[in-house]
Amino acid sequence: MLYMIFSQYGKVIDIIACKGLKLRGQAWVVFQDITTATNALKGKQGFNFFGKPLKIAYSKTTSNIIKRKELLNQSQNKSKRLREDDNDINTSNKRINTSNKILFAGNLPSNITLQSLTSIFQQSVGFVEVRLAPNANDSSKNHAFIEFIDDVSANMALKTLHGLQLSPTDTLQLTISN
């Protein structure tokens, strides 16, 4: 009955009618938007319902169904913004030289192994591989090229690992490869 009375003002999402002793005779009608609720409040205030006039007021709290809808909208908007940010990053990556995704580590100690470098860099997001090569000018030093999936990952690894202490006398010196 309540649905038929109030649906003429707009879309009714939910009706909660109470039957308990304290709340007997009270009901909450949830409309899709506030303007529809306002029109129904003005239109049906004092309306004779089963021999008694309706006393209509706004609810003091937001309906659970409206809260769920708002949370859903917020999460959809957030995921939409994240997709847009990903698209922006992807389009900006296309404009940047792909060689920026490779880091150069110079003056590495001669006793450093491919496995030890791999274990250092594999903790970084987007790590692909390490290529270790001896230094042609100085046999006591090596150098390595560290490849990442993109320049963003390479820059993050550069910021976090540059200056890492490899031994008491050697630190990791990283630059972006040319």
Short mmCIF file of N, CA, C and O in Angstrom, two decimals, residues 14 74 137:
data_model
loop_
_atom_site.label_atom_id
_atom_site.label_comp_id
_atom_site.label_asym_id
_atom_site.label_seq_id
_atom_site.Cartn_x
_atom_site.Cartn_y
_atom_site.Cartn_z
N ASP A 14 13.26 1.33 -1.49
CA ASP A 14 13.00 0.41 -0.40
C ASP A 14 11.95 0.98 0.54
O ASP A 14 11.82 2.21 0.66
N GLN A 74 31.61 5.20 -5.19
CA GLN A 74 32.95 5.66 -4.85
C GLN A 74 34.00 4.67 -5.35
O GLN A 74 35.01 5.06 -5.91
N ASN A 137 88.74 -2.14 -18.99
CA ASN A 137 89.84 -1.28 -18.56
C ASN A 137 90.43 -1.69 -17.22
O ASN A 137 91.60 -1.43 -16.95
#
